[in-house]
GROMACS .gro file of C-alpha atoms in nm:
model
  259
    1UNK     CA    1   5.640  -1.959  -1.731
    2UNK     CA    2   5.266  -1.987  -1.812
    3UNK     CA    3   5.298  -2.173  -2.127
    4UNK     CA    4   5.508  -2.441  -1.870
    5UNK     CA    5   5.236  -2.438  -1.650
    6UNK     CA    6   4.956  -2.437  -1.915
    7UNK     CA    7   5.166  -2.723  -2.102
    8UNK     CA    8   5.200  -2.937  -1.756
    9UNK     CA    9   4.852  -2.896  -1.645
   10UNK     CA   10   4.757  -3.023  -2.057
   11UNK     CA   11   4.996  -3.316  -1.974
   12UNK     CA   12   4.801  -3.423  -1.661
   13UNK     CA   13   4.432  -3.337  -1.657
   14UNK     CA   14   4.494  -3.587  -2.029
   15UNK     CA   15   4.668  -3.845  -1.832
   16UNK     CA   16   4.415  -3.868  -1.560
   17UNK     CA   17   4.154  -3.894  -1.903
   18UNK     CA   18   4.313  -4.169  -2.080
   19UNK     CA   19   4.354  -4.360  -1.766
   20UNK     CA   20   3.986  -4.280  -1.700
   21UNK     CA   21   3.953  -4.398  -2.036
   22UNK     CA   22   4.087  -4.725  -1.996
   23UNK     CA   23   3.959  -4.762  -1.627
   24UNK     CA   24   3.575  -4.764  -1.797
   25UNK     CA   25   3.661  -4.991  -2.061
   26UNK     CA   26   3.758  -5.238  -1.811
   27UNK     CA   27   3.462  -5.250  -1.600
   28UNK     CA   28   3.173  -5.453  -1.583
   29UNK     CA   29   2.909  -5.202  -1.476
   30UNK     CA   30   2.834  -5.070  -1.790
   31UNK     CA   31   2.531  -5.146  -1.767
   32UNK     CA   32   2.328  -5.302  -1.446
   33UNK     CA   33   1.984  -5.448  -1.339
   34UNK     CA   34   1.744  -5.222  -1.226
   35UNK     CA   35   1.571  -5.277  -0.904
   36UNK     CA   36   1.272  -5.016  -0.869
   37UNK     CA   37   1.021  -5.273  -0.904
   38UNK     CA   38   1.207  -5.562  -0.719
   39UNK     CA   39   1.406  -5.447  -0.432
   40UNK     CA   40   1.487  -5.747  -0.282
   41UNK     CA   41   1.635  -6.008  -0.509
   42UNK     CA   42   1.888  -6.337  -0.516
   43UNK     CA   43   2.021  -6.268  -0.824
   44UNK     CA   44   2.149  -5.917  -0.945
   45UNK     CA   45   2.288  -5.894  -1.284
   46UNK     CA   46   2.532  -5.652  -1.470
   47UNK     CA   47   2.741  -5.616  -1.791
   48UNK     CA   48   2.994  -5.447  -1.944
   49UNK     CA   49   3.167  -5.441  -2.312
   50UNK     CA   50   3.369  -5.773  -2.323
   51UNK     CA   51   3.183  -5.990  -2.043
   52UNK     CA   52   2.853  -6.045  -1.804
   53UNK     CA   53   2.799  -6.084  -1.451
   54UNK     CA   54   2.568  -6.212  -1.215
   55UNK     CA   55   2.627  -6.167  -0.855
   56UNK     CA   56   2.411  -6.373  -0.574
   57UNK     CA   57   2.292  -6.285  -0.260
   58UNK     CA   58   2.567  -6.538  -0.151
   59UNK     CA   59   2.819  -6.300  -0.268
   60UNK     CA   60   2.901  -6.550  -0.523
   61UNK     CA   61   2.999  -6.378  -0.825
   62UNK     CA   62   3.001  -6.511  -1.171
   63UNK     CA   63   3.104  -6.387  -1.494
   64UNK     CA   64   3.123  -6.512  -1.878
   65UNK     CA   65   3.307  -6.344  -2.121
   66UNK     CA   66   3.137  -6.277  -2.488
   67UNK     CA   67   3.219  -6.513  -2.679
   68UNK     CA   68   3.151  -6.414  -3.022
   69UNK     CA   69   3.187  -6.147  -3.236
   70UNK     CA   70   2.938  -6.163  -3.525
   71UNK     CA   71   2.601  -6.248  -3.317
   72UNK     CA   72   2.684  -5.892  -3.135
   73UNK     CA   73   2.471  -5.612  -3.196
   74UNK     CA   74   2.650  -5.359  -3.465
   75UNK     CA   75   2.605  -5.044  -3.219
   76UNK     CA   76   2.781  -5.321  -2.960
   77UNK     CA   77   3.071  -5.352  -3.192
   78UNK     CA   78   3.066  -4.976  -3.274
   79UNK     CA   79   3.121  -4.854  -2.889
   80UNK     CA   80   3.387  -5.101  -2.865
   81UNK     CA   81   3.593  -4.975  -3.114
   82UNK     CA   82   3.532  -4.610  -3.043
   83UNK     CA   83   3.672  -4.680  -2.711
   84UNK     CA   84   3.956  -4.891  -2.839
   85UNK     CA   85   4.070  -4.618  -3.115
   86UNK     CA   86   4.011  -4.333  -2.829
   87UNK     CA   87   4.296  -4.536  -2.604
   88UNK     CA   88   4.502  -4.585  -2.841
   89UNK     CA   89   4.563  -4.224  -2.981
   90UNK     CA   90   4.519  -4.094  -2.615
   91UNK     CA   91   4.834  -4.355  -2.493
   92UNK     CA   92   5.037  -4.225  -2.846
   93UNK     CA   93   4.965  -3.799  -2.715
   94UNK     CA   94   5.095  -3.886  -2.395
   95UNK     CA   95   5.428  -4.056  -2.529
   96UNK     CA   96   5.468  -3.771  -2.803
   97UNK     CA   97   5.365  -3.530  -2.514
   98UNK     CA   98   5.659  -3.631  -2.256
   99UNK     CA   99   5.904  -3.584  -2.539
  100UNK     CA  100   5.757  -3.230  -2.640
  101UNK     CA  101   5.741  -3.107  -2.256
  102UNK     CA  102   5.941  -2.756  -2.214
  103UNK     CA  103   6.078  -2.859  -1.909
  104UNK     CA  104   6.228  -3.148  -2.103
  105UNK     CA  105   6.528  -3.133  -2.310
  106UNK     CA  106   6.653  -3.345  -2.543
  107UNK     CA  107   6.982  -3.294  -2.706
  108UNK     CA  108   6.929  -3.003  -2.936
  109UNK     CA  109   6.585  -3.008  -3.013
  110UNK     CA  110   6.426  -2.653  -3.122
  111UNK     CA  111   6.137  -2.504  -3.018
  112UNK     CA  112   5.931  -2.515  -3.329
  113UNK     CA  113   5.969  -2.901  -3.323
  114UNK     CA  114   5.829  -2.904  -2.933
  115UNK     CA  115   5.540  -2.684  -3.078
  116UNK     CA  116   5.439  -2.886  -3.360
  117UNK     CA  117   5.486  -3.252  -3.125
  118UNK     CA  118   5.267  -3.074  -2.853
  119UNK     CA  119   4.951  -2.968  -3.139
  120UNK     CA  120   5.014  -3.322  -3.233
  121UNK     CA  121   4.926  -3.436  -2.880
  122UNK     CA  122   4.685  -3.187  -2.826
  123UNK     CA  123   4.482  -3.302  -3.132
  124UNK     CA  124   4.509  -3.665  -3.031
  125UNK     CA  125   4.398  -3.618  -2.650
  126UNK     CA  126   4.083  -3.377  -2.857
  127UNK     CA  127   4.035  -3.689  -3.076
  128UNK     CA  128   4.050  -3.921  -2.785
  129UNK     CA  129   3.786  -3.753  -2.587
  130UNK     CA  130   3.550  -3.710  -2.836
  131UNK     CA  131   3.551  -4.075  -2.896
  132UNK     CA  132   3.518  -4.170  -2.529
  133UNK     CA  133   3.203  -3.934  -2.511
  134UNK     CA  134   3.109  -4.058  -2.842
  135UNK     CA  135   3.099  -4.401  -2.758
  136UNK     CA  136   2.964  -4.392  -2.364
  137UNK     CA  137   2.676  -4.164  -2.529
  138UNK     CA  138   2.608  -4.454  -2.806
  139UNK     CA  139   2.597  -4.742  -2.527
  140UNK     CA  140   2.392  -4.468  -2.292
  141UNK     CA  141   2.157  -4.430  -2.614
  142UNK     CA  142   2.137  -4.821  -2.646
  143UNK     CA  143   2.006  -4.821  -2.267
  144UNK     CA  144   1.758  -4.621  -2.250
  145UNK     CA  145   1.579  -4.757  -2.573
  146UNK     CA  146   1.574  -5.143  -2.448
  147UNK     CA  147   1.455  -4.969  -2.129
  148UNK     CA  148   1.111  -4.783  -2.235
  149UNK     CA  149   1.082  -5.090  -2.494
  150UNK     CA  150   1.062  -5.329  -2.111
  151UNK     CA  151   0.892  -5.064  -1.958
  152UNK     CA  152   0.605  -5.113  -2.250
  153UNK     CA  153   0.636  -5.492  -2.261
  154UNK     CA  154   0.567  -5.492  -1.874
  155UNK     CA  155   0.306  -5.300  -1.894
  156UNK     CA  156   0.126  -5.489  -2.137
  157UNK     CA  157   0.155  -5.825  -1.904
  158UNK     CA  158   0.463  -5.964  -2.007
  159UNK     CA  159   0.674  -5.933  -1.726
  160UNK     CA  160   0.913  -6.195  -1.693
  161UNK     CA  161   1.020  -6.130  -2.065
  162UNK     CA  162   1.327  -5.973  -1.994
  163UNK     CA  163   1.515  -5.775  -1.748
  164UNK     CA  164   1.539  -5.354  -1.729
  165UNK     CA  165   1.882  -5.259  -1.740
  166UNK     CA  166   1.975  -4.888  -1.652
  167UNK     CA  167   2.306  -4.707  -1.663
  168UNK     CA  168   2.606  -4.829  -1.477
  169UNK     CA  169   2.920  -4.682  -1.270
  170UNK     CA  170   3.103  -4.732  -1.593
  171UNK     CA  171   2.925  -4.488  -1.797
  172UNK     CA  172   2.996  -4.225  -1.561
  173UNK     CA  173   3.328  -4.297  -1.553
  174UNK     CA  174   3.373  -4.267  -1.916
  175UNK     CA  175   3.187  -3.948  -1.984
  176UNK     CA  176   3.400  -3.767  -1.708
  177UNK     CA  177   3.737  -3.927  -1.852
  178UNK     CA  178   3.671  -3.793  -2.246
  179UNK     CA  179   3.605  -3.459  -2.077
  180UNK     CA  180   3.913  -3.434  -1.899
  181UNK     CA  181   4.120  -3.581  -2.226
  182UNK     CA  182   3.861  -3.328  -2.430
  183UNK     CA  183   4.036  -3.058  -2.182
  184UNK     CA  184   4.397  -3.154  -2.162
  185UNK     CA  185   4.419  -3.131  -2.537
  186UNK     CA  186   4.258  -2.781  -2.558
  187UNK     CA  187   4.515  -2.706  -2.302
  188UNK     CA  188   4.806  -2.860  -2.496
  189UNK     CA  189   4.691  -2.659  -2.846
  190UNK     CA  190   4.684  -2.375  -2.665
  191UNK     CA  191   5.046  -2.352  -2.504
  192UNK     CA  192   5.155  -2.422  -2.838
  193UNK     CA  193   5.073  -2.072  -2.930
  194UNK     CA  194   5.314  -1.977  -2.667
  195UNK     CA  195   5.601  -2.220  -2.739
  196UNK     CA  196   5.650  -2.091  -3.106
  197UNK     CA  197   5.956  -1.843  -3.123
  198UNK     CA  198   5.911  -1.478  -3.212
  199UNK     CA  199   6.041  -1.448  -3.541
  200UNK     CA  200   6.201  -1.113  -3.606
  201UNK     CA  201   6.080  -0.909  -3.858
  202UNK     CA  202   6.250  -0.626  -4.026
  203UNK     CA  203   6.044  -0.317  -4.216
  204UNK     CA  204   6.231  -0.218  -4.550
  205UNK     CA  205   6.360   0.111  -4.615
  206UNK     CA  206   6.387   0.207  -4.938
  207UNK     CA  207   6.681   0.564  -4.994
  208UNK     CA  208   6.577   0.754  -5.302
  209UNK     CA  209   6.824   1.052  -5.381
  210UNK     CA  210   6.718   1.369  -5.250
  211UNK     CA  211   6.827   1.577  -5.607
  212UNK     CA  212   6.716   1.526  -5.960
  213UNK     CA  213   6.825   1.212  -6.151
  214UNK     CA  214   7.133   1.309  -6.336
  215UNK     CA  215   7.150   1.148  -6.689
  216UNK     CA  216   7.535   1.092  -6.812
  217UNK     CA  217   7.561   1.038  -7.186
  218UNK     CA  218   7.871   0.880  -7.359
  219UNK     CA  219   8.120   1.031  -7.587
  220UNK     CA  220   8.498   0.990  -7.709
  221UNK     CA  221   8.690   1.100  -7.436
  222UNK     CA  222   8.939   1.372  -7.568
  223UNK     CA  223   9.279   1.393  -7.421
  224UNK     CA  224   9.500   1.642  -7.370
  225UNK     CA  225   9.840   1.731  -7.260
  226UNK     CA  226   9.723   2.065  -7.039
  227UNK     CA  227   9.787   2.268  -7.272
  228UNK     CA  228   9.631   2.425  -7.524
  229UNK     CA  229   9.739   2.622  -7.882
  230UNK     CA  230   9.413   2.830  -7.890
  231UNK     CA  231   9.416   3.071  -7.625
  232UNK     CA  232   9.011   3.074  -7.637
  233UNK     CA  233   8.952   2.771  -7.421
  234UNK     CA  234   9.110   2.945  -7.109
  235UNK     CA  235   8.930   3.215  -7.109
  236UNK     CA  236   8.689   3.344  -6.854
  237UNK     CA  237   8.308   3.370  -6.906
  238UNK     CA  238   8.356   3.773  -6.812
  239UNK     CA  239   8.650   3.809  -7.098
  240UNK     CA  240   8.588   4.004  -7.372
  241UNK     CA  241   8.862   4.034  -7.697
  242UNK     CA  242   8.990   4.367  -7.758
  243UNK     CA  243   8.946   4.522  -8.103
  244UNK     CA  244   9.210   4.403  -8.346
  245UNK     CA  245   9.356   4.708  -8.554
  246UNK     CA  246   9.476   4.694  -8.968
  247UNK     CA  247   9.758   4.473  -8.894
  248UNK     CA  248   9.591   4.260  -8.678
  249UNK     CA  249   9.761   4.352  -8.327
  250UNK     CA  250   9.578   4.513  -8.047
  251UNK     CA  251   9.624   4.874  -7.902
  252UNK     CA  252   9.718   4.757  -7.626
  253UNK     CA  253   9.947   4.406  -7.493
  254UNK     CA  254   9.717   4.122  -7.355
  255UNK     CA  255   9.852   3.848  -7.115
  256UNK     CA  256   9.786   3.604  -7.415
  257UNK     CA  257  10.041   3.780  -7.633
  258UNK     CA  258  10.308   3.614  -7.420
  259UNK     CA  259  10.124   3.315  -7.469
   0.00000   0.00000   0.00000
C-alpha cells in the first residue's frame, strides 16, 4: 500500500513540475525593469525567452517576438534549450509513468516490467528538474552580471545607457517547478524498490552418507546350482574336522558322511 501511495504522490508532485515547467517557459517575466531609482514611469519593460514587452501607463501592452536566432547571445540559446530538453523528457516520464502505475493494469503485464518503466520515469522527471534549475540558474546568472555591469556604468555618469533589469515572476516559477519534478522522480525511483517481486531463494543441502565409503571391486561372477560337492564351503566358522584314522574314516559318523 505504501509503494501505491509513494508511486501516486511521484506521479503528481512531477506533474505539477513539468506543468510548472512549461508554465515558466511561457511567460514573459523572465526578466523585468527595475524601478528603485525611478518609481514612477510611462513605460515599464519586461522579457522573457522567445519575446519582449513593454507595457504603458495606458495599459497598452506591446510585445515583439525575437526574431532571430544567430544574433542571440550563446548563454540565451543555451537556457532555451535546457528548458526545451527538460519538457520534453518530463512530458515522455509522465506518459511512461501512467502506463507503469500499480493501480493500473494492463493486460498481463508483470511487475518487474512496471518497476523498470517507473525507474525509467523516475530518472527522466530527475533529468528534467535538473535542467529546469539548470537553466533558470544560467538566465538568473545572466541577470545579475548585466545588472552590477549598469549599476557601474550609472555610476560613472552614463545613465541613460541602458536599462537595469532584475529577476522576474518567471524565474521563480521555474526554480520551484524543477524542484518538484527533482522530487517526484526521487519518489518514483524509490517505490521501485518496492514494486520488484521477492524472488524466492532456496539454501542447498548437500546429504553425505553417515558410514564409511564402501569400495565394490569387480570380478567374474561364479554361479552355482546350490549345491556344492565339497562339503568345506558349508561349514561353520566354529567347525572343526575330526581326526581321520588309517583308512581314512572318522571314529565317529559326521552329518557330512550322509552328504
Amino acid at each position: 500500500m505504501s509503494t501505491t501511495i509513494c508511486q501516486v504522490m511521484g506521479f503528481l508532485v512531477s506533474s505539477l513540475g513539468i506543468g510548472g515547467s512549461i508554465m515558466a517557459t511561457a511567460m514573459d517575466t523572465w526578466s523585468t525593469q527595475d524601478l528603485y531609482d525611478n518609481p514612477v514611469t510611462a513605460v515599464f519593460q519586461y522579457q522573457g525567452l522567445w519575446r519582449s514587452c513593454v507595457r504603458q501607463s495606458s495599459g497598452f501592452t506591446e510585445c515583439r517576438p525575437y526574431f532571430t536566432i544567430l544574433g542571440l547571445p550563446a548563454m540565451f540559446q543555451a537556457v532555451r534549450a535546457l528548458m526545451i530538453v527538460g519538457i520534453v523528457l518530463g512530458l515522455l516520464g509522465l506518459l511512461v509513468c501512467i502506463f507503469a502505475l500499480k493501480c493500473i493494469r494492463i493486460g498481463s503485464m508483470e511487475d518487474t516490467a512496471k518497476a523498470n518503466m517507473t525507474l525509467t520515469s523516475g530518472i527522466m522527471f530527475i533529468i528534467a528538474g535538473l535542467c529546469a534549475i539548470t537553466g533558470v540558474s544560467v538566465f538568473a546568472n545572466m541577470l545579475v552580471t548585466n545588472f552590477w555591469m549598469s549599476t557601474t556604468n550609472m555610476y560613472q555618469g552614463m545613465q541613460n545607457v541602458q536599462n537595469r533589469y532584475t529577476f522576474g515572476s518567471a524565474l521563480f516559477v521555474g526554480w520551484v517547478a524543477g524542484g518538484l519534478a527533482l522530487v517526484g522522480g526521487i519518489m518514483m525511483c524509490l517505490a521501485c524498490k518496492g514494486l520488484m517481486p521477492e524472488e524466492s531463494r532456496y539454501k542447498a543441502v548437500s546429504y553425505n552418507a553417515s558410514g564409511r565409503n564402501i569400495s565394490y571391486r569387480t570380478g567374474p561372477y561364479k554361479g552355482g546350482s546350490g549345491y556344492e560337492a565339497d562339503p568345506k564351503g558349508r561349514r561353520g566358522p566354529g567347525y572343526e574336522e575330526a581326526p581321520r584314522s588309517e583308512d581314512g574314516r572318522r571314529p565317529y559318523p559326521s552329518k557330512y558322511d550322509y552328504v
